[in-house]
CSV table of N, CA and C in Angstrom, one decimal:
chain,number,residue,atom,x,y,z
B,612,UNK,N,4.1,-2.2,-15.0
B,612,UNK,CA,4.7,-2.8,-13.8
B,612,UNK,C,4.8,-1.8,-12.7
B,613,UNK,N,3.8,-0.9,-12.4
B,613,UNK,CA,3.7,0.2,-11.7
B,613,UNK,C,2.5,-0.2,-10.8
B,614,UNK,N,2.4,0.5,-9.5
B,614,UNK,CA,1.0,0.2,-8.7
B,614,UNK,C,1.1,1.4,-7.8
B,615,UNK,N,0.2,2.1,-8.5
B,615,UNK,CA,-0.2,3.5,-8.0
B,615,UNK,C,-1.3,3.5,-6.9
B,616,UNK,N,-0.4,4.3,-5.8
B,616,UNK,CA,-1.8,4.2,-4.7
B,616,UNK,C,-2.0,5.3,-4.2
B,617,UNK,N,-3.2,6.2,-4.6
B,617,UNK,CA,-3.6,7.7,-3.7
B,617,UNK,C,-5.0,7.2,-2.4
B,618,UNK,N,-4.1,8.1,-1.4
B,618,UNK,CA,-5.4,8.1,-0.2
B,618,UNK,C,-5.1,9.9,0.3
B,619,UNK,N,-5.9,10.2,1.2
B,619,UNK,CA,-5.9,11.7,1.3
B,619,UNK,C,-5.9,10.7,3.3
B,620,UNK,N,-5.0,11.6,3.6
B,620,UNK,CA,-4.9,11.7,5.5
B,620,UNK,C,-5.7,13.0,5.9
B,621,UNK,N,-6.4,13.0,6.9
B,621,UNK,CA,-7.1,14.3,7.8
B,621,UNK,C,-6.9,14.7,8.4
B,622,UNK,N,-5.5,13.8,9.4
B,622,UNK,CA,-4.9,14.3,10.1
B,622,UNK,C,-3.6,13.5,10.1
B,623,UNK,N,-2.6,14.6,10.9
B,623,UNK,CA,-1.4,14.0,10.4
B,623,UNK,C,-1.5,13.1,11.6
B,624,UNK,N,-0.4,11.6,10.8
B,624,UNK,CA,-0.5,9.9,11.4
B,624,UNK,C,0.2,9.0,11.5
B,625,UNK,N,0.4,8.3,11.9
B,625,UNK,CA,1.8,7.4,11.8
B,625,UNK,C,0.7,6.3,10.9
B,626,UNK,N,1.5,6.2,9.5
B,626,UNK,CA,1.2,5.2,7.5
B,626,UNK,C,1.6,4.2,8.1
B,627,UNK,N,0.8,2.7,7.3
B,627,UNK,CA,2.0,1.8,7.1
B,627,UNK,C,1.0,1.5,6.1
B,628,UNK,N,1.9,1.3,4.8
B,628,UNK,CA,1.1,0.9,3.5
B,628,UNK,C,2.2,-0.4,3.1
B,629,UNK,N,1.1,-2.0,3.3
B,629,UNK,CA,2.2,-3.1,3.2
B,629,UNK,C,1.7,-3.9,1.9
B,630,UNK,N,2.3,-4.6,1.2
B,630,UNK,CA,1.7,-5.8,0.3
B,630,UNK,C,2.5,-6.9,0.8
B,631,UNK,N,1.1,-8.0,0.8
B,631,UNK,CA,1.1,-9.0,1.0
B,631,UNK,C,0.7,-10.1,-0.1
B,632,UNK,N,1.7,-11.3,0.0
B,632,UNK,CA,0.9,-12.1,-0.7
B,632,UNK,C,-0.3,-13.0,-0.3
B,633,UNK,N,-1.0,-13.5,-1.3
B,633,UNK,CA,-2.5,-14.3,-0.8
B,633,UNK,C,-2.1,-15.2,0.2
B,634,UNK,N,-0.7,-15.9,1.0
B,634,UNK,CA,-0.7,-16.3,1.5
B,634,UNK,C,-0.5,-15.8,3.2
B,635,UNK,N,-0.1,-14.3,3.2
B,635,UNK,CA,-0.6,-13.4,4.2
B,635,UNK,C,1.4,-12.7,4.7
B,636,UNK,N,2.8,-13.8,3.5
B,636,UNK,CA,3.4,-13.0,3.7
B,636,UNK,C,3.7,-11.7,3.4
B,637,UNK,N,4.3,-10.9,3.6
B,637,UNK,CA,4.7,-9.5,3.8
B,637,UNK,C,5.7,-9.4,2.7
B,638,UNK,N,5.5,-9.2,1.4
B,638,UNK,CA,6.5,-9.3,0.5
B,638,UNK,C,7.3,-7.7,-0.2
B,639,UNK,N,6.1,-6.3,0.8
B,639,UNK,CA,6.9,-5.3,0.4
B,639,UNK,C,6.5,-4.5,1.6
B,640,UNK,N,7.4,-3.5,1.9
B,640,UNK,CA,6.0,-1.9,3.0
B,640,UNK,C,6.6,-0.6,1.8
B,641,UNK,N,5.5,-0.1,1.3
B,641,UNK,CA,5.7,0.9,0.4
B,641,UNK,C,6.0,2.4,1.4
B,642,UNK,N,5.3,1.8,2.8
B,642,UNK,CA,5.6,3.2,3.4
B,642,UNK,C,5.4,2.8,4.7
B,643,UNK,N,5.9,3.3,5.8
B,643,UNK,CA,5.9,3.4,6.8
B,643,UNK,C,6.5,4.7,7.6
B,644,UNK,N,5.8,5.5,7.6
B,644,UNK,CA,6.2,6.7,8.5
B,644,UNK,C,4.9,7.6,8.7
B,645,UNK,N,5.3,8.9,9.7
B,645,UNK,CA,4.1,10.0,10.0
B,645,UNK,C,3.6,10.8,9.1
B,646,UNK,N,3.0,10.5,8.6
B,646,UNK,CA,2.4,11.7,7.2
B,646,UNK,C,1.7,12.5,7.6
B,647,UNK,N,2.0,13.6,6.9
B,647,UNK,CA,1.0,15.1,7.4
B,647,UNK,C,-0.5,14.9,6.7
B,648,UNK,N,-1.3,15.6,7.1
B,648,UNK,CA,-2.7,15.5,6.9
B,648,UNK,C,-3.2,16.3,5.1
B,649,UNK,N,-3.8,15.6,4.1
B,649,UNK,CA,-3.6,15.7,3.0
B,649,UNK,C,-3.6,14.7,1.6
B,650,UNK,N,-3.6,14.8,0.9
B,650,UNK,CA,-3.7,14.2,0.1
B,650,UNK,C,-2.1,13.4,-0.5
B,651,UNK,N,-2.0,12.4,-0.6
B,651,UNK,CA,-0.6,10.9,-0.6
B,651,UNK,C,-0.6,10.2,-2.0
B,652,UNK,N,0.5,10.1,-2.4
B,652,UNK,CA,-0.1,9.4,-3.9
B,652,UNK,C,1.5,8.5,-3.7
B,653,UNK,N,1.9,7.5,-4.0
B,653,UNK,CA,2.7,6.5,-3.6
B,653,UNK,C,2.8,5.4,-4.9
B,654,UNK,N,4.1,5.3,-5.6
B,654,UNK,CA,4.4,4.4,-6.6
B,654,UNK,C,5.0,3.1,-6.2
B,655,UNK,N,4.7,2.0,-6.8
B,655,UNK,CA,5.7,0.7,-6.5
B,655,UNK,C,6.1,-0.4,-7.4
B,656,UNK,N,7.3,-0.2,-7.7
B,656,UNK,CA,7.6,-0.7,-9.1
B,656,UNK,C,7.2,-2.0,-8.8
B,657,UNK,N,6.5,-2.7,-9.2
B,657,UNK,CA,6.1,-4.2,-9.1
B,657,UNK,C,7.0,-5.1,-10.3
B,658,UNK,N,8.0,-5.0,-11.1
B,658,UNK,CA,9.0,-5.3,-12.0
B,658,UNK,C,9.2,-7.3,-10.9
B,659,UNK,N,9.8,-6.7,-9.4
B,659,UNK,CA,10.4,-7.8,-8.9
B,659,UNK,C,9.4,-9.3,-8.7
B,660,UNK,N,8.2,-8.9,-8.8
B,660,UNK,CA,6.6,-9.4,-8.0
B,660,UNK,C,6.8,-10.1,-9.0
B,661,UNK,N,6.0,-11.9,-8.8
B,661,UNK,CA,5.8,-12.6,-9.5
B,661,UNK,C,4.0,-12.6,-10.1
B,662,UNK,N,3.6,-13.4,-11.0
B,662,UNK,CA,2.3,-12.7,-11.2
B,662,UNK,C,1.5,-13.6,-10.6
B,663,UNK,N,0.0,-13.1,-10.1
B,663,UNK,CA,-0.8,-13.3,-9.0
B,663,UNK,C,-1.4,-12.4,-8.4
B,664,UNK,N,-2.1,-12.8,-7.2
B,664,UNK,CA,-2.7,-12.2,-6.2
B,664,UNK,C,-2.1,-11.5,-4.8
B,665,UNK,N,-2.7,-10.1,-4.6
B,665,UNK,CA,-1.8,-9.8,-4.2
B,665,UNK,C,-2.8,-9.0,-3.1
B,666,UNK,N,-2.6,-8.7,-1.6
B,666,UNK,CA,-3.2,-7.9,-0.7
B,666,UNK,C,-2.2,-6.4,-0.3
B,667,UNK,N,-2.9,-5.5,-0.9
B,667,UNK,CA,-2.5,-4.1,-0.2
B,667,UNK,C,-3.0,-3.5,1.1
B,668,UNK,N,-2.2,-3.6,2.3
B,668,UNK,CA,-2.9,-2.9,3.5
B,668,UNK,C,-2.7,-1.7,3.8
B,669,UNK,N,-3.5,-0.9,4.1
B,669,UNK,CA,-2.7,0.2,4.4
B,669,UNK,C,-3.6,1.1,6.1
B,670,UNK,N,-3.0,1.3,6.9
B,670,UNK,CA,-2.8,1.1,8.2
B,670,UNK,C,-2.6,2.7,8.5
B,671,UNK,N,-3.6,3.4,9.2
B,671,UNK,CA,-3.4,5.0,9.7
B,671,UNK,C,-3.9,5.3,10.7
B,672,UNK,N,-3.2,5.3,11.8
B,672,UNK,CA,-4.1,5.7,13.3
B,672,UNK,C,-5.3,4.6,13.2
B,673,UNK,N,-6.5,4.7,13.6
B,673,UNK,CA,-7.0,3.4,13.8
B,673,UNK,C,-7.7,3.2,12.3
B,674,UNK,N,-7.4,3.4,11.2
B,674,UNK,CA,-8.2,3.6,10.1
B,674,UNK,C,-7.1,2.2,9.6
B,675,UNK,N,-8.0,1.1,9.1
B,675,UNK,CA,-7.6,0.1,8.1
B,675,UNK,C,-8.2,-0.1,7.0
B,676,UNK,N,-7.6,-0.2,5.8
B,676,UNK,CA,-8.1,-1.0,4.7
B,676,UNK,C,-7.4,-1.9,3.9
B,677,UNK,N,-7.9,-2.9,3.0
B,677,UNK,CA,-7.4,-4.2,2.6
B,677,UNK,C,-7.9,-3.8,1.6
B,678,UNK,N,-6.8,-3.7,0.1
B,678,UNK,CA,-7.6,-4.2,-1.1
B,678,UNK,C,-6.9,-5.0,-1.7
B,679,UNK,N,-7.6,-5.9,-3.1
B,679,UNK,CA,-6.7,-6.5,-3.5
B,679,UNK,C,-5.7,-5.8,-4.8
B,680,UNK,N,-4.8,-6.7,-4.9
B,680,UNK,CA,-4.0,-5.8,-6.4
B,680,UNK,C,-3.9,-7.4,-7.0
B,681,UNK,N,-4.1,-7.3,-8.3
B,681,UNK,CA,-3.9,-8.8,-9.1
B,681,UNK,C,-2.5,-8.3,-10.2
B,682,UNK,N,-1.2,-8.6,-10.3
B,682,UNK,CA,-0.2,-8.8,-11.1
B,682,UNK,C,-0.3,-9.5,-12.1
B,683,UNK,N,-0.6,-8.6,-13.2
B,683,UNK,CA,-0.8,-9.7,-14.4
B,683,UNK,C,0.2,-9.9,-15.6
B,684,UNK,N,1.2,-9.1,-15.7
B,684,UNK,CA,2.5,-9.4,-16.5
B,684,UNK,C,3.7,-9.3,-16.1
């Protein structure tokens, strides 16, 4: 019930690392602040999440990416 997420920054940036549900609400922000340039590694107890489909965004200066996370117990 854990969702481990490492990204490395190149430069330091203003984070926003969000999950969403498949229907595009906003159901957590694991992070939102200026991270120094380096390697990030970020935990999220997913205990409260119901099980399903799930979108991780995560947002850095103009750098985006979407993956999915699937909750399975």
């Amino acid at each position: 019930n854990n969702l481990s997420i490492k990204f490395n920054m190149i430069t330091k940036s203003n984070v926003d690392v969000s999950l969403y549900s498949i229907t595009g609400a906003k159901v957590a922000t694991l992070v939102k602040e200026t991270l120094h340039a380096g390697n990030h590694h970020l935990n999220f107890d997913t205990t409260s999440l119901s099980k399903g489909l799930y979108l991780c965004k995560i947002e850095a200066g103009q750098y985006t990416k979407t993956f999915k996370v699937i909750k399975s117990e």
